[in-house]
Short mmCIF file of C-alpha atoms in Angstrom, two decimals:
data_model
loop_
_atom_site.label_atom_id
_atom_site.label_comp_id
_atom_site.label_asym_id
_atom_site.label_seq_id
_atom_site.Cartn_x
_atom_site.Cartn_y
_atom_site.Cartn_z
CA MET A 1 13.34 18.63 23.20
CA LYS A 2 10.42 20.05 21.21
CA LYS A 3 7.36 17.80 21.05
CA ALA A 4 4.53 18.56 18.66
CA PHE A 5 1.02 19.35 19.83
CA SER A 6 -0.56 16.04 18.80
CA LYS A 7 -3.03 13.56 20.28
CA LYS A 8 -0.30 10.96 20.73
CA ASN A 9 2.16 13.30 22.46
CA ILE A 10 -0.49 14.79 24.73
CA TRP A 11 -1.80 11.36 25.72
CA GLU A 12 1.68 9.95 26.44
CA ALA A 13 2.54 12.96 28.63
CA MET A 14 -0.69 12.71 30.65
CA PRO A 15 -0.30 11.41 34.24
CA SER A 16 -1.75 7.94 34.88
CA VAL A 17 -4.49 9.23 37.17
CA PHE A 18 -5.84 11.47 34.40
CA LYS A 19 -5.57 8.64 31.88
CA ARG A 20 -7.76 6.48 34.10
CA LEU A 21 -10.37 9.23 34.42
CA ALA A 22 -10.25 9.94 30.68
CA GLY A 23 -10.57 6.23 29.99
CA LEU A 24 -13.83 6.03 31.89
CA THR A 25 -15.23 8.99 29.95
CA LEU A 26 -13.99 7.98 26.50
CA SER A 27 -14.58 4.24 26.70
CA VAL A 28 -18.00 4.63 25.04
CA VAL A 29 -16.42 6.12 21.90
CA PRO A 30 -15.23 3.61 19.24
CA LEU A 31 -11.42 3.45 19.34
CA GLU A 32 -10.97 4.14 15.64
CA TYR A 33 -12.67 7.52 16.17
CA LEU A 34 -10.57 8.35 19.21
CA ILE A 35 -7.39 7.66 17.26
CA GLY A 36 -8.41 9.98 14.46
CA ARG A 37 -9.46 10.55 10.87
CA GLU A 38 -6.02 9.82 9.42
CA PHE A 39 -6.08 6.39 11.06
CA ARG A 40 -9.46 5.56 9.51
CA ALA A 41 -8.49 6.84 6.07
CA THR A 42 -5.20 4.92 6.10
CA THR A 43 -6.92 1.72 7.21
CA LYS A 44 -9.32 2.04 4.30
CA LEU A 45 -6.41 2.59 1.87
CA ILE A 46 -4.46 -0.42 3.21
CA LEU A 47 -7.43 -2.76 2.82
CA ALA A 48 -8.14 -1.49 -0.69
CA ALA A 49 -4.49 -1.96 -1.72
CA ASP A 50 -4.60 -5.59 -0.62
CA LYS A 51 -6.77 -6.20 -3.71
CA TRP A 52 -4.86 -4.04 -6.19
CA THR A 53 -3.33 -5.53 -9.31
CA LYS A 54 0.37 -5.10 -10.04
CA ALA A 55 -0.53 -2.39 -12.58
CA GLU A 56 -2.58 -0.49 -9.99
CA ILE A 57 0.27 -0.65 -7.48
CA ASP A 58 2.77 0.58 -10.10
CA ALA A 59 0.46 3.47 -11.02
CA TYR A 60 0.11 4.45 -7.36
CA HIS A 61 3.87 4.33 -6.86
CA LEU A 62 4.58 6.43 -9.93
CA LYS A 63 2.08 9.08 -8.86
CA GLN A 64 3.48 9.26 -5.33
CA LEU A 65 7.13 9.29 -6.44
CA LYS A 66 6.58 12.04 -9.00
CA GLN A 67 4.87 14.11 -6.34
CA GLN A 68 7.75 13.54 -3.91
CA VAL A 69 10.41 14.43 -6.47
CA ASN A 70 8.63 17.54 -7.75
CA ILE A 71 8.00 18.93 -4.26
CA ALA A 72 11.55 18.13 -3.13
CA TYR A 73 13.10 19.81 -6.17
CA GLU A 74 10.89 22.89 -5.84
CA LYS A 75 11.16 23.41 -2.06
CA CYS A 76 14.38 21.72 -0.89
CA PRO A 77 17.67 23.35 -2.00
CA ALA A 78 19.59 20.21 -1.09
CA TYR A 79 17.62 18.04 -3.52
CA ARG A 80 17.75 20.69 -6.24
CA LYS A 81 21.52 20.81 -5.96
CA LEU A 82 21.79 17.00 -5.85
CA TYR A 83 19.71 16.48 -8.97
CA ASP A 84 21.26 19.36 -10.90
CA GLU A 85 24.76 18.05 -10.20
CA ALA A 86 23.63 14.62 -11.41
CA ASN A 87 22.28 16.24 -14.62
CA ILE A 88 18.78 14.95 -13.95
CA ASP A 89 15.87 16.72 -15.59
CA ILE A 90 12.92 15.84 -13.34
CA SER A 91 10.46 16.62 -16.17
CA THR A 92 11.67 13.44 -17.91
CA PHE A 93 10.63 11.27 -14.96
CA ASN A 94 7.69 9.38 -16.48
CA THR A 95 8.19 5.71 -15.58
CA LEU A 96 9.34 3.68 -12.58
CA ASN A 97 12.45 2.75 -14.54
CA ASP A 98 13.30 6.46 -14.76
CA PHE A 99 13.33 6.60 -10.96
CA LYS A 100 16.39 4.30 -10.88
CA LYS A 101 18.44 7.16 -12.38
CA PHE A 102 17.98 9.35 -9.31
CA PRO A 103 20.92 9.42 -6.86
CA LEU A 104 20.84 7.44 -3.66
CA ILE A 105 21.10 9.35 -0.38
CA ASP A 106 22.31 8.30 3.07
CA LYS A 107 22.49 9.45 6.66
CA ALA A 108 25.31 11.91 5.94
CA PHE A 109 23.18 13.63 3.28
CA ILE A 110 20.33 14.13 5.78
CA ASN A 111 22.57 15.23 8.66
CA ASN A 112 24.56 17.66 6.49
CA ASN A 113 21.51 19.28 4.87
CA THR A 114 18.80 19.25 7.51
CA GLU A 115 17.74 22.89 7.10
CA ASP A 116 17.76 22.59 3.30
CA LEU A 117 15.45 19.57 3.32
CA LEU A 118 12.50 21.08 5.17
CA LEU A 119 9.16 21.52 3.40
CA VAL A 120 7.63 23.51 6.29
CA ASP A 121 8.78 25.54 9.27
CA LYS A 122 10.34 23.12 11.76
CA ASN A 123 8.77 25.13 14.61
CA ASN A 124 5.22 24.40 13.47
CA SER A 125 2.97 22.84 16.08
CA ASP A 126 2.58 19.63 14.03
CA VAL A 127 6.33 18.94 13.65
CA ASP A 128 8.26 16.42 15.74
CA TYR A 129 12.04 16.35 16.07
CA VAL A 130 13.45 12.81 15.96
CA THR A 131 16.89 11.31 16.43
CA THR A 132 17.93 7.71 16.13
CA GLY A 133 21.18 5.80 16.54
CA GLY A 134 20.64 3.97 13.28
CA THR A 135 23.31 1.90 11.60
CA SER A 136 26.91 2.33 12.84
CA GLY A 137 25.96 4.27 15.98
CA ILE A 138 26.10 7.63 14.18
CA PRO A 139 23.00 9.63 15.21
CA LEU A 140 20.51 10.70 12.56
CA SER A 141 18.43 13.82 13.20
CA PHE A 142 15.37 14.81 11.20
CA TYR A 143 11.87 16.28 11.39
CA ILE A 144 8.54 14.60 10.73
CA ASN A 145 4.86 15.41 11.05
CA ALA A 146 3.35 14.41 14.39
CA SER A 147 0.17 13.25 12.65
CA ARG A 148 2.13 10.35 11.14
CA SER A 149 1.47 8.41 14.37
CA GLN A 150 -2.13 7.80 13.25
CA VAL A 151 -0.90 6.55 9.88
CA GLU A 152 1.81 4.41 11.46
CA TYR A 153 -0.65 2.84 13.88
CA ALA A 154 -2.97 1.88 11.04
CA TYR A 155 -0.19 -0.23 9.51
CA LEU A 156 0.70 -1.80 12.85
CA VAL A 157 -2.92 -2.78 13.44
CA ASP A 158 -3.22 -4.17 9.92
CA GLY A 159 -0.18 -6.34 10.55
CA TRP A 160 -1.46 -7.52 13.92
CA ARG A 161 -4.82 -8.31 12.30
CA LYS A 162 -3.03 -11.08 10.38
CA ALA A 163 -2.22 -12.65 13.75
CA GLY A 164 -5.84 -12.44 14.89
CA PHE A 165 -5.76 -9.03 16.61
CA LYS A 166 -8.77 -6.71 16.57
CA LEU A 167 -8.66 -3.04 17.52
CA GLY A 168 -9.36 -2.79 21.25
CA ASP A 169 -8.04 -6.24 22.16
CA VAL A 170 -5.97 -6.41 25.35
CA LYS A 171 -2.17 -6.20 25.01
CA ALA A 172 0.58 -6.95 27.52
CA VAL A 173 3.53 -4.75 26.50
CA LEU A 174 7.29 -5.16 27.11
CA ARG A 175 8.75 -2.47 24.88
CA GLY A 176 10.91 0.07 26.69
CA ARG A 177 8.19 2.13 28.38
CA VAL A 178 9.32 3.63 31.69
CA THR A 179 6.58 2.47 34.04
CA GLY A 180 5.55 3.28 37.56
CA SER A 181 5.37 0.82 40.44
CA LYS A 182 2.16 -0.94 41.37
CA ALA A 183 1.54 -3.76 43.86
CA GLY A 184 5.27 -4.40 44.12
CA GLY A 185 5.84 -4.53 40.39
CA HIS A 186 6.87 -2.17 37.61
CA GLN A 187 3.78 -1.73 35.50
CA SER A 188 1.20 0.76 34.27
CA TYR A 189 -2.04 0.68 32.31
CA ASP A 190 -3.49 2.57 29.35
CA PRO A 191 -7.30 2.32 29.61
CA ILE A 192 -8.02 3.64 26.13
CA PHE A 193 -5.88 1.11 24.23
CA LYS A 194 -6.25 -1.59 26.91
CA GLU A 195 -2.48 -1.93 27.18
CA TYR A 196 -0.71 -3.24 30.29
CA TYR A 197 2.91 -2.04 30.33
CA TYR A 198 5.68 -3.90 32.11
CA SER A 199 9.20 -2.54 32.49
CA ASN A 200 11.84 -4.38 30.49
CA PHE A 201 14.35 -2.27 32.42
CA HIS A 202 13.45 -4.55 35.34
CA MET A 203 13.76 -8.17 34.29
CA ASN A 204 15.13 -10.12 37.23
CA ASP A 205 13.38 -13.32 38.36
CA LYS A 206 11.17 -11.52 40.87
CA ASP A 207 10.09 -8.94 38.27
CA MET A 208 9.32 -11.57 35.62
CA SER A 209 7.42 -13.68 38.12
CA HIS A 210 5.24 -10.65 38.90
CA TYR A 211 4.70 -9.86 35.20
CA ILE A 212 3.72 -13.43 34.37
CA SER A 213 1.35 -13.69 37.34
CA HIS A 214 -0.44 -10.56 36.14
CA ILE A 215 -0.42 -11.53 32.46
CA LYS A 216 -2.04 -14.87 33.31
CA THR A 217 -5.00 -12.97 34.81
CA LEU A 218 -5.70 -11.27 31.47
CA LYS A 219 -8.28 -12.88 29.22
CA ASP A 220 -7.21 -13.54 25.62
CA CYS A 221 -4.37 -11.03 25.44
CA PHE A 222 -1.60 -10.34 22.91
CA LEU A 223 2.06 -9.87 23.89
CA HIS A 224 3.50 -6.73 22.24
CA VAL A 225 7.25 -7.00 22.70
CA TYR A 226 10.85 -6.61 21.72
CA PRO A 227 12.12 -10.03 20.53
CA SER A 228 14.83 -9.98 23.20
CA SER A 229 12.36 -9.14 25.98
CA VAL A 230 9.88 -11.89 25.17
CA TYR A 231 12.75 -14.37 24.83
CA GLN A 232 13.90 -13.55 28.36
CA LEU A 233 10.35 -13.92 29.64
CA ALA A 234 9.91 -17.23 27.81
CA ARG A 235 13.17 -18.62 29.20
CA PHE A 236 12.06 -17.77 32.73
CA ALA A 237 8.62 -19.32 32.19
CA LYS A 238 10.19 -22.48 30.80
CA LYS A 239 12.56 -22.72 33.76
CA GLU A 240 9.64 -22.37 36.17
CA ASN A 241 7.45 -24.83 34.20
CA ILE A 242 4.81 -22.13 33.65
CA THR A 243 2.26 -22.76 30.90
CA PHE A 244 -0.07 -20.33 29.13
CA LYS A 245 -3.55 -20.67 27.64
CA ASN A 246 -4.53 -17.00 27.33
CA ILE A 247 -1.92 -15.65 24.87
CA LYS A 248 -3.41 -15.29 21.39
CA ALA A 249 -0.21 -14.15 19.62
CA VAL A 250 3.19 -12.57 20.15
CA LEU A 251 3.55 -9.24 18.29
CA ALA A 252 7.28 -8.52 17.98
CA GLU A 253 9.01 -5.43 16.56
CA SER A 254 12.13 -3.25 16.59
CA GLU A 255 14.82 -5.96 16.64
CA ASN A 256 16.05 -8.80 14.46
CA VAL A 257 14.10 -12.02 14.93
CA TYR A 258 16.15 -15.21 15.14
CA PRO A 259 14.47 -18.48 14.00
CA GLU A 260 15.50 -20.48 17.05
CA GLN A 261 14.12 -17.79 19.38
CA ARG A 262 10.85 -17.67 17.41
CA THR A 263 10.41 -21.43 17.71
CA PHE A 264 11.21 -21.41 21.43
CA VAL A 265 8.86 -18.51 22.23
CA GLU A 266 5.99 -20.08 20.26
CA SER A 267 6.44 -23.33 22.16
CA VAL A 268 6.34 -21.59 25.56
CA PHE A 269 3.40 -19.27 24.91
CA ASN A 270 1.57 -21.78 22.69
CA CYS A 271 0.71 -19.26 19.96
CA ARG A 272 1.80 -17.62 16.72
CA TYR A 273 4.86 -15.33 16.75
CA TYR A 274 4.19 -12.40 14.41
CA SER A 275 6.88 -9.89 13.43
CA SER A 276 6.88 -6.67 11.45
CA TYR A 277 9.62 -4.46 10.02
CA GLY A 278 9.95 -0.69 10.13
CA HIS A 279 12.36 2.06 11.12
CA SER A 280 12.36 5.54 12.65
CA GLU A 281 12.62 7.27 9.28
CA LYS A 282 9.18 5.87 8.31
CA LEU A 283 10.09 5.02 4.70
CA VAL A 284 9.09 1.42 4.17
CA ALA A 285 7.32 -1.16 6.32
CA ALA A 286 6.52 -4.84 6.09
CA GLY A 287 4.58 -7.39 8.08
CA GLU A 288 4.43 -11.16 8.05
CA CYS A 289 1.81 -12.91 5.95
CA GLU A 290 -0.97 -14.68 7.82
CA HIS A 291 0.06 -17.88 6.03
CA SER A 292 3.85 -17.77 6.56
CA ASP A 293 6.64 -15.84 8.26
CA ASP A 294 7.66 -14.12 5.01
CA TYR A 295 7.31 -10.33 5.12
CA HIS A 296 4.92 -8.49 2.79
CA VAL A 297 5.94 -4.90 2.01
CA TRP A 298 2.99 -2.50 2.29
CA PRO A 299 2.82 -0.73 -1.12
CA THR A 300 1.06 2.39 0.22
CA TYR A 301 3.53 3.12 3.04
CA GLY A 302 6.50 3.95 0.82
CA TYR A 303 8.46 2.80 -2.20
CA PHE A 304 10.67 -0.20 -1.47
CA GLU A 305 13.80 -1.11 -3.42
CA LEU A 306 16.20 -3.97 -2.73
CA LEU A 307 19.57 -3.12 -4.28
CA ASP A 308 22.79 -5.03 -4.76
CA LYS A 309 26.20 -3.48 -4.04
CA ASN A 310 26.24 -1.94 -7.54
CA GLY A 311 22.87 -0.23 -7.03
CA ASN A 312 20.90 -2.64 -9.24
CA VAL A 313 17.40 -3.76 -8.27
CA ILE A 314 17.29 -7.39 -7.13
CA THR A 315 14.51 -9.52 -8.64
CA GLU A 316 16.08 -12.97 -8.27
CA LYS A 317 14.73 -15.17 -5.49
CA GLY A 318 17.22 -15.89 -2.74
CA ARG A 319 19.49 -12.91 -3.36
CA VAL A 320 20.24 -10.48 -0.52
CA GLY A 321 20.39 -6.71 -0.93
CA GLU A 322 20.16 -3.42 0.95
CA ILE A 323 16.74 -1.95 1.65
CA VAL A 324 16.37 1.49 0.04
CA GLY A 325 13.25 3.49 0.81
CA THR A 326 11.29 6.50 -0.36
CA GLY A 327 8.68 7.46 2.20
CA PHE A 328 5.14 8.64 1.55
CA ILE A 329 4.05 9.71 5.05
CA ASN A 330 6.61 12.37 6.04
CA THR A 331 5.18 15.72 4.94
CA VAL A 332 7.96 17.72 6.65
CA MET A 333 11.21 16.29 5.25
CA PRO A 334 11.29 13.99 2.20
CA PHE A 335 13.60 10.97 2.11
CA ILE A 336 14.07 9.93 -1.54
CA ARG A 337 16.03 6.74 -2.31
CA TYR A 338 17.49 6.57 1.19
CA LYS A 339 19.90 3.74 2.04
CA THR A 340 18.59 2.30 5.30
CA GLY A 341 21.59 0.11 6.16
CA ASP A 342 19.19 -2.84 6.57
CA PHE A 343 19.38 -5.95 4.41
CA ALA A 344 16.90 -8.64 3.35
CA GLU A 345 16.47 -11.63 1.08
CA TYR A 346 14.22 -11.31 -1.99
CA VAL A 347 11.34 -13.80 -2.22
CA GLY A 348 8.99 -12.52 -4.92
CA SER A 349 6.36 -9.98 -5.95
CA TYR A 350 3.18 -12.04 -5.54
CA CYS A 351 1.93 -14.31 -2.75
CA ASP A 352 0.05 -17.34 -4.04
CA LYS A 353 -1.24 -18.02 -0.51
CA CYS A 354 -2.93 -14.71 0.33
CA LYS A 355 -3.17 -13.50 -3.33
CA ARG A 356 -1.65 -10.06 -2.62
CA ASN A 357 0.54 -8.36 -5.22
CA HIS A 358 3.05 -7.33 -2.57
CA LEU A 359 6.83 -7.48 -2.68
CA ILE A 360 7.91 -10.30 -0.38
CA ILE A 361 11.15 -10.52 1.62
CA ARG A 362 12.57 -12.66 4.41
CA ASN A 363 15.61 -12.88 6.69
CA ILE A 364 15.66 -9.15 7.43
CA MET A 365 18.98 -8.13 8.93
CA GLY A 366 18.38 -4.77 10.50
CA HIS A 367 20.78 -2.67 12.52
CA ASN A 368 18.69 -3.14 15.67
CA ILE A 369 20.34 -6.32 16.87
CA GLN A 370 19.68 -7.88 20.24
CA GLU A 371 22.41 -6.26 22.32
CA HIS A 372 22.07 -5.91 26.09
CA LEU A 373 23.37 -4.09 29.11
CA VAL A 374 23.64 -6.04 32.37
CA ALA A 375 21.95 -4.43 35.36
CA VAL A 376 23.28 -4.46 38.91
CA ASP A 377 21.14 -7.53 39.72
CA ASN A 378 22.47 -9.32 36.58
CA SER A 379 19.18 -8.96 34.72
CA LEU A 380 19.41 -7.89 31.06
CA ILE A 381 18.26 -4.58 29.59
CA PRO A 382 17.88 -4.73 25.78
CA TRP A 383 19.52 -2.05 23.67
CA SER A 384 16.19 -1.29 21.96
CA ALA A 385 14.79 -0.12 25.30
CA ILE A 386 17.67 2.36 25.75
CA ASN A 387 17.84 3.76 22.21
CA MET A 388 16.97 7.46 22.47
CA HIS A 389 14.74 9.27 19.95
CA ASP A 390 15.14 12.79 21.35
CA ASP A 391 17.91 15.39 21.67
CA THR A 392 20.09 13.25 23.99
CA PHE A 393 22.89 12.80 21.47
CA ASP A 394 22.42 16.00 19.44
CA ASP A 395 26.05 17.10 19.88
CA VAL A 396 27.50 13.64 19.33
CA LEU A 397 28.85 12.21 16.07
CA GLN A 398 28.98 8.61 17.28
CA TYR A 399 28.46 6.73 20.52
CA GLN A 400 28.77 3.28 22.05
CA PHE A 401 28.11 1.70 25.45
CA TYR A 402 31.02 -0.23 27.00
CA GLN A 403 30.47 -2.63 29.87
CA ASP A 404 32.69 -5.08 31.75
CA THR A 405 30.96 -4.98 35.17
CA PRO A 406 27.28 -5.64 35.97
CA GLY A 407 25.51 -2.43 36.97
CA VAL A 408 28.23 -0.17 35.55
CA ALA A 409 28.59 1.16 31.98
CA VAL A 410 30.55 3.80 30.09
CA ILE A 411 29.12 5.71 27.15
CA LYS A 412 31.97 6.42 24.75
CA ILE A 413 31.20 9.46 22.61
CA LYS A 414 32.84 11.02 19.58
CA THR A 415 31.69 14.62 19.80
CA ARG A 416 31.01 17.62 17.63
CA GLN A 417 33.11 20.77 18.03
CA HIS A 418 30.57 22.60 20.16
CA PHE A 419 30.04 19.75 22.64
CA SER A 420 29.76 21.25 26.13
CA GLU A 421 29.41 20.27 29.76
CA GLU A 422 25.70 20.96 29.34
CA SER A 423 25.61 18.44 26.47
CA LYS A 424 27.32 15.85 28.66
CA GLN A 425 24.90 16.43 31.51
CA ARG A 426 21.92 16.09 29.19
CA ILE A 427 23.18 12.64 28.12
CA LEU A 428 23.63 11.53 31.72
CA ASN A 429 20.25 12.88 32.84
CA ASN A 430 18.27 11.37 29.96
CA ILE A 431 19.96 7.97 30.11
CA ASN A 432 19.68 7.78 33.89
CA ASN A 433 15.98 8.67 33.69
CA LYS A 434 15.51 5.65 31.43
CA LEU A 435 17.68 3.26 33.40
CA GLN A 436 16.29 4.31 36.80
CA GLN A 437 19.52 3.55 38.71
CA ARG A 438 19.68 0.02 37.32
CA ILE A 439 23.10 0.89 35.89
CA GLU A 440 25.63 3.51 36.96
CA VAL A 441 26.53 5.38 33.79
CA SER A 442 29.48 7.64 33.00
CA VAL A 443 30.49 9.47 29.82
CA MET A 444 33.90 9.29 28.16
CA GLN A 445 34.92 11.42 25.18
CA VAL A 446 37.04 9.52 22.65
CA ASP A 447 38.64 10.33 19.30
CA ASN A 448 37.45 7.19 17.59
CA ILE A 449 35.05 4.27 18.03
CA PRO A 450 36.50 1.27 16.16
CA LEU A 451 34.40 -1.04 13.99
CA THR A 452 34.32 -4.82 14.25
CA LYS A 453 36.53 -6.99 12.05
CA ARG A 454 33.64 -7.14 9.57
CA GLY A 455 33.46 -3.35 9.44
CA LYS A 456 30.32 -3.01 11.52
CA SER A 457 29.56 -1.00 14.63
CA VAL A 458 27.95 -2.30 17.79
CA PHE A 459 25.97 -0.20 20.25
CA VAL A 460 27.02 -2.24 23.26
CA ASP A 461 30.64 -3.36 23.49
CA GLN A 462 29.76 -6.08 25.97
CA LYS A 463 32.62 -7.79 27.82
CA ILE A 464 30.38 -9.66 30.28
CA ASN A 465 29.61 -13.23 29.26
CA ILE A 466 25.84 -13.30 28.66
CA SER A 467 24.55 -16.83 28.33
CA ASN A 468 21.76 -17.41 25.82
#
């Protein structure tokens, strides 16, 4: 898999011993300067937009959308063909209402036109190749600028700030990182970001006891987690009558958040549970308000639309629609009016508590649900930790894990024509590297992967009874 030559990719690939040495050298440099200029500029933009009027936000959106459409039409044959066939004259696009006339696109449009959607050479040093399972288990492949990580991190930090986080605060992380082993436990440390990583591929009682013992030694730390991972940890702590005084907030991402789990986790860790919404395509993002658990959509990240089944914009409180996004941060491949497959409930367009003119949503129902595999020791491995964002499933149309025995799983795959033994081996190697022998995995080619009775796909067809 091609990885771009970026600060983030270089740092993540660096061995731990060199990270520790670099941390000692770089610790005197303010973190916002180590992260980069794009991070600082984006942070400044986010804070300014918090005070914008509705008219200022609309003007910003119109400017960005016109730029996206014009560049896409000029440089991307796929968009030119799409708009010409829809009889759209882009020169008549002068208001936000005009934007509603543009066709919606979906995963099939991106997958079928990848080469005709590129704004730059995909082999450039600043271009990352990304794949994601997405909704329905059908892989999506696209390209994006590696520098977006600085931009993305600025929004994450802004969201965490609402939960009391400051750049450089200590974080304990349970989010799918493959860690090394240290002092009998699966953990690693990033000295620049002050992040302690624990393996949520290893979540039996002994592992969680080790993680909690170490976390309790940290002064005023934040838990950065998958919702399913922190719920497992909280259940174990509750069972063992363990209490916490050093956790300032739980920062949860990448999966649906269920109200009963939020309440339980907050009671165990004695702090605020803060969640944010985003997706691999980097089109729209939202974070909870500091005064409630409603999500505010960041207006500078992308253009957010909530549409009903007929494609009409929802503006009535309490109605649910599909999230459609047009991204502003991908300078390699534009996504314009992309159907994300995620749904949310509309709340409003102004928050009378924090005074921001942000679109507000709640009850986000994303495709990243809390599905699990069961390891050989009966501990749970969340789907979010296994989801691959590389070339693992490049030659696969659709895939699904099937499991009826702890420690054993089958990956059912519906393949492309040119699927080969090499493709199969790549899947096995990459998945096994993640799972680290926790589960014995095999691959089975199938003609079809059936949907549920409600017409949805699941990533893990789990036959083992997993008690909540």
